[in-house]
Structure formats: structure tokens, C-alpha cells
Amino acid sequence: LQKLIHLLQATDDPLIQEQALITLSNSAAFSVNQDIIRNLDGLSVIGGMLSNCVPKVKEKALNALNNLSMNIKNQEEIQVFITQVCRTVESAPLNSDVQLAGLRLLTNMSVTSDYHQKMINSIPCFLHLLSEGTERTQIQLLKVLVNLSANPAMTRHLLRAQV
């Protein structure tokens, strides 16, 4: 895992980055690896890939963070990327793999109310995507919106959103 994280930092080759992210994502299926990746500063390295201009690399980084977000301690570190993930969801092509990967991560990050405040500014976009997206996009958005709606502090923001 340490070598993968180092490789991810050391290369500019999108194919190598994509493969390293896939491997890290698959490794994150095991809780012990989630802790190891966090302790090796892997979350910030993977999060740094969110600014990559290659859509496949960005998608794989989102997928890796999604798998790593199943751990509460990891969520504490991943939450710094929520605003960037929301912007990625908003700017990605409609119904794209990048958009869906971002929505899956936001679904996991919104299971508890700890990070809902970071998603408030994206609610109008979420509601727009709900009306414009395909069924896959709509289902993923509904999961995020259901999580947000479970928090009474979000009621005002959900009902006042300009669409």
C-alpha cells in the first residue's frame, strides 16, 4: 500500500494513476487496509487526484475515497474534500461516471449529519440533477437527499432551495 501511494504521488501518467487508484480502492474493501491507507497519508494523496483533469483518474479517486469512507476516522479526513466533490458533481457531464462516483461518495458522507452543512450550497444543483438525470443519477441523488432530509437542521435549506 505504501508503494502504491508513493507511485501515485510520483507519476504523471494517467494510466498508472488510474490503475494505482483501482488497486487502492479494491484494497479498501478490508477495514485493516482502510486504517493503513489513512496512516500512510493516503487519503490526502487520493484526494489530491480529485483535481486531476483526466476524468477516469478523477472517477477512480472518487471511487477509492468512497470505499475508504466506510470508516469513521477516514470520514473525518475525507470531509475536507466534500466541497470539491460537490463542485465536481455540479461540473461533470450529466449522468457521467464521474458524477455518479461523486454522488456515491456524498451518499456515504451524508449518512450521519456531521457533514451536511458542507453540502448546503449544492442542494439547488442536486434538485436540478434530480429532474434532468437518468434513473441511475436520480436514484443516487435521492439517497443523498434522503440522508440530508433526516437532519431537521437541513429542512429549511431543502425547502428554500431555488431550482
PDB file of N, CA and C in Angstrom, residues 127-163:
ATOM      1  N   LEU A 127     -31.192  19.159  -6.839  1.00  0.00           N
ATOM      2  CA  LEU A 127     -32.598  19.122  -7.261  1.00  0.00           C
ATOM      3  C   LEU A 127     -32.722  19.263  -8.777  1.00  0.00           C
ATOM      4  N   HIS A 128     -31.841  20.062  -9.375  1.00  0.00           N
ATOM      5  CA  HIS A 128     -31.835  20.183 -10.837  1.00  0.00           C
ATOM      6  C   HIS A 128     -31.458  18.842 -11.478  1.00  0.00           C
ATOM      7  N   LEU A 129     -30.417  18.216 -10.951  1.00  0.00           N
ATOM      8  CA  LEU A 129     -29.988  16.917 -11.492  1.00  0.00           C
ATOM      9  C   LEU A 129     -31.066  15.859 -11.303  1.00  0.00           C
ATOM     10  N   LEU A 130     -31.837  15.997 -10.239  1.00  0.00           N
ATOM     11  CA  LEU A 130     -32.921  15.051  -9.991  1.00  0.00           C
ATOM     12  C   LEU A 130     -33.952  15.091 -11.115  1.00  0.00           C
ATOM     13  N   SER A 131     -34.175  16.272 -11.666  1.00  0.00           N
ATOM     14  CA  SER A 131     -35.152  16.387 -12.752  1.00  0.00           C
ATOM     15  C   SER A 131     -34.550  16.099 -14.128  1.00  0.00           C
ATOM     16  N   GLU A 132     -33.238  16.283 -14.268  1.00  0.00           N
ATOM     17  CA  GLU A 132     -32.593  16.137 -15.573  1.00  0.00           C
ATOM     18  C   GLU A 132     -31.864  14.803 -15.766  1.00  0.00           C
ATOM     19  N   GLY A 133     -31.502  14.159 -14.678  1.00  0.00           N
ATOM     20  CA  GLY A 133     -30.652  12.975 -14.769  1.00  0.00           C
ATOM     21  C   GLY A 133     -31.389  11.715 -15.185  1.00  0.00           C
ATOM     22  N   THR A 134     -30.605  10.714 -15.515  1.00  0.00           N
ATOM     23  CA  THR A 134     -31.167   9.398 -15.819  1.00  0.00           C
ATOM     24  C   THR A 134     -31.588   8.728 -14.510  1.00  0.00           C
ATOM     25  N   GLU A 135     -32.172   7.572 -14.629  1.00  0.00           N
ATOM     26  CA  GLU A 135     -32.643   6.858 -13.453  1.00  0.00           C
ATOM     27  C   GLU A 135     -31.500   6.571 -12.467  1.00  0.00           C
ATOM     28  N   ARG A 136     -30.339   6.187 -12.979  1.00  0.00           N
ATOM     29  CA  ARG A 136     -29.187   5.914 -12.097  1.00  0.00           C
ATOM     30  C   ARG A 136     -28.795   7.156 -11.309  1.00  0.00           C
ATOM     31  N   THR A 137     -28.745   8.293 -11.992  1.00  0.00           N
ATOM     32  CA  THR A 137     -28.408   9.547 -11.328  1.00  0.00           C
ATOM     33  C   THR A 137     -29.483   9.914 -10.314  1.00  0.00           C
ATOM     34  N   GLN A 138     -30.729   9.773 -10.690  1.00  0.00           N
ATOM     35  CA  GLN A 138     -31.833  10.107  -9.798  1.00  0.00           C
ATOM     36  C   GLN A 138     -31.814   9.257  -8.529  1.00  0.00           C
ATOM     37  N   ILE A 139     -31.574   7.975  -8.678  1.00  0.00           N
ATOM     38  CA  ILE A 139     -31.547   7.087  -7.511  1.00  0.00           C
ATOM     39  C   ILE A 139     -30.423   7.496  -6.561  1.00  0.00           C
ATOM     40  N   GLN A 140     -29.255   7.778  -7.124  1.00  0.00           N
ATOM     41  CA  GLN A 140     -28.126   8.167  -6.272  1.00  0.00           C
ATOM     42  C   GLN A 140     -28.394   9.506  -5.594  1.00  0.00           C
ATOM     43  N   LEU A 141     -28.984  10.444  -6.322  1.00  0.00           N
ATOM     44  CA  LEU A 141     -29.326  11.739  -5.739  1.00  0.00           C
ATOM     45  C   LEU A 141     -30.369  11.602  -4.639  1.00  0.00           C
ATOM     46  N   LEU A 142     -31.335  10.733  -4.859  1.00  0.00           N
ATOM     47  CA  LEU A 142     -32.363  10.526  -3.834  1.00  0.00           C
ATOM     48  C   LEU A 142     -31.755   9.984  -2.552  1.00  0.00           C
ATOM     49  N   LYS A 143     -30.748   9.162  -2.659  1.00  0.00           N
ATOM     50  CA  LYS A 143     -30.074   8.649  -1.453  1.00  0.00           C
ATOM     51  C   LYS A 143     -29.434   9.801  -0.677  1.00  0.00           C
ATOM     52  N   VAL A 144     -28.782  10.705  -1.404  1.00  0.00           N
ATOM     53  CA  VAL A 144     -28.171  11.868  -0.744  1.00  0.00           C
ATOM     54  C   VAL A 144     -29.260  12.731  -0.107  1.00  0.00           C
ATOM     55  N   LEU A 145     -30.316  13.009  -0.860  1.00  0.00           N
ATOM     56  CA  LEU A 145     -31.386  13.875  -0.360  1.00  0.00           C
ATOM     57  C   LEU A 145     -32.125  13.260   0.827  1.00  0.00           C
ATOM     58  N   VAL A 146     -32.328  11.951   0.816  1.00  0.00           N
ATOM     59  CA  VAL A 146     -32.958  11.283   1.963  1.00  0.00           C
ATOM     60  C   VAL A 146     -32.076  11.436   3.192  1.00  0.00           C
ATOM     61  N   ASN A 147     -30.768  11.252   3.016  1.00  0.00           N
ATOM     62  CA  ASN A 147     -29.851  11.427   4.148  1.00  0.00           C
ATOM     63  C   ASN A 147     -29.902  12.854   4.683  1.00  0.00           C
ATOM     64  N   LEU A 148     -29.911  13.821   3.778  1.00  0.00           N
ATOM     65  CA  LEU A 148     -29.976  15.222   4.206  1.00  0.00           C
ATOM     66  C   LEU A 148     -31.305  15.532   4.893  1.00  0.00           C
ATOM     67  N   SER A 149     -32.389  14.966   4.382  1.00  0.00           N
ATOM     68  CA  SER A 149     -33.707  15.266   4.930  1.00  0.00           C
ATOM     69  C   SER A 149     -33.929  14.642   6.309  1.00  0.00           C
ATOM     70  N   ALA A 150     -33.109  13.685   6.684  1.00  0.00           N
ATOM     71  CA  ALA A 150     -33.219  13.079   8.017  1.00  0.00           C
ATOM     72  C   ALA A 150     -32.704  14.014   9.109  1.00  0.00           C
ATOM     73  N   ASN A 151     -32.058  15.091   8.703  1.00  0.00           N
ATOM     74  CA  ASN A 151     -31.497  16.057   9.640  1.00  0.00           C
ATOM     75  C   ASN A 151     -32.434  17.267   9.709  1.00  0.00           C
ATOM     76  N   PRO A 152     -33.097  17.492  10.847  1.00  0.00           N
ATOM     77  CA  PRO A 152     -34.027  18.623  10.954  1.00  0.00           C
ATOM     78  C   PRO A 152     -33.374  19.975  10.628  1.00  0.00           C
ATOM     79  N   ALA A 153     -32.083  20.100  10.865  1.00  0.00           N
ATOM     80  CA  ALA A 153     -31.394  21.363  10.571  1.00  0.00           C
ATOM     81  C   ALA A 153     -31.322  21.638   9.071  1.00  0.00           C
ATOM     82  N   MET A 154     -31.552  20.634   8.253  1.00  0.00           N
ATOM     83  CA  MET A 154     -31.477  20.801   6.798  1.00  0.00           C
ATOM     84  C   MET A 154     -32.834  21.129   6.172  1.00  0.00           C
ATOM     85  N   THR A 155     -33.916  20.998   6.921  1.00  0.00           N
ATOM     86  CA  THR A 155     -35.266  21.192   6.376  1.00  0.00           C
ATOM     87  C   THR A 155     -35.402  22.544   5.678  1.00  0.00           C
ATOM     88  N   ARG A 156     -34.991  23.588   6.360  1.00  0.00           N
ATOM     89  CA  ARG A 156     -35.106  24.944   5.800  1.00  0.00           C
ATOM     90  C   ARG A 156     -34.329  25.055   4.478  1.00  0.00           C
ATOM     91  N   HIS A 157     -33.138  24.515   4.436  1.00  0.00           N
ATOM     92  CA  HIS A 157     -32.296  24.608   3.228  1.00  0.00           C
ATOM     93  C   HIS A 157     -32.903  23.797   2.081  1.00  0.00           C
ATOM     94  N   LEU A 158     -33.482  22.657   2.393  1.00  0.00           N
ATOM     95  CA  LEU A 158     -34.082  21.824   1.341  1.00  0.00           C
ATOM     96  C   LEU A 158     -35.342  22.483   0.778  1.00  0.00           C
ATOM     97  N   LEU A 159     -36.148  23.069   1.658  1.00  0.00           N
ATOM     98  CA  LEU A 159     -37.400  23.654   1.196  1.00  0.00           C
ATOM     99  C   LEU A 159     -37.232  25.021   0.533  1.00  0.00           C
ATOM    100  N   ARG A 160     -36.169  25.724   0.856  1.00  0.00           N
ATOM    101  CA  ARG A 160     -35.929  27.049   0.280  1.00  0.00           C
ATOM    102  C   ARG A 160     -35.064  27.029  -0.967  1.00  0.00           C
ATOM    103  N   ALA A 161     -34.591  25.888  -1.328  1.00  0.00           N
ATOM    104  CA  ALA A 161     -33.660  25.804  -2.461  1.00  0.00           C
ATOM    105  C   ALA A 161     -34.311  26.314  -3.738  1.00  0.00           C
ATOM    106  N   GLN A 162     -33.592  27.189  -4.428  1.00  0.00           N
ATOM    107  CA  GLN A 162     -34.049  27.705  -5.727  1.00  0.00           C
ATOM    108  C   GLN A 162     -33.632  26.718  -6.808  1.00  0.00           C
ATOM    109  N   VAL A 163     -34.581  26.260  -7.560  1.00  0.00           N
ATOM    110  CA  VAL A 163     -34.300  25.276  -8.602  1.00  0.00           C
ATOM    111  C   VAL A 163     -34.580  25.906  -9.968  1.00  0.00           C
TER     112      VAL A 163
END
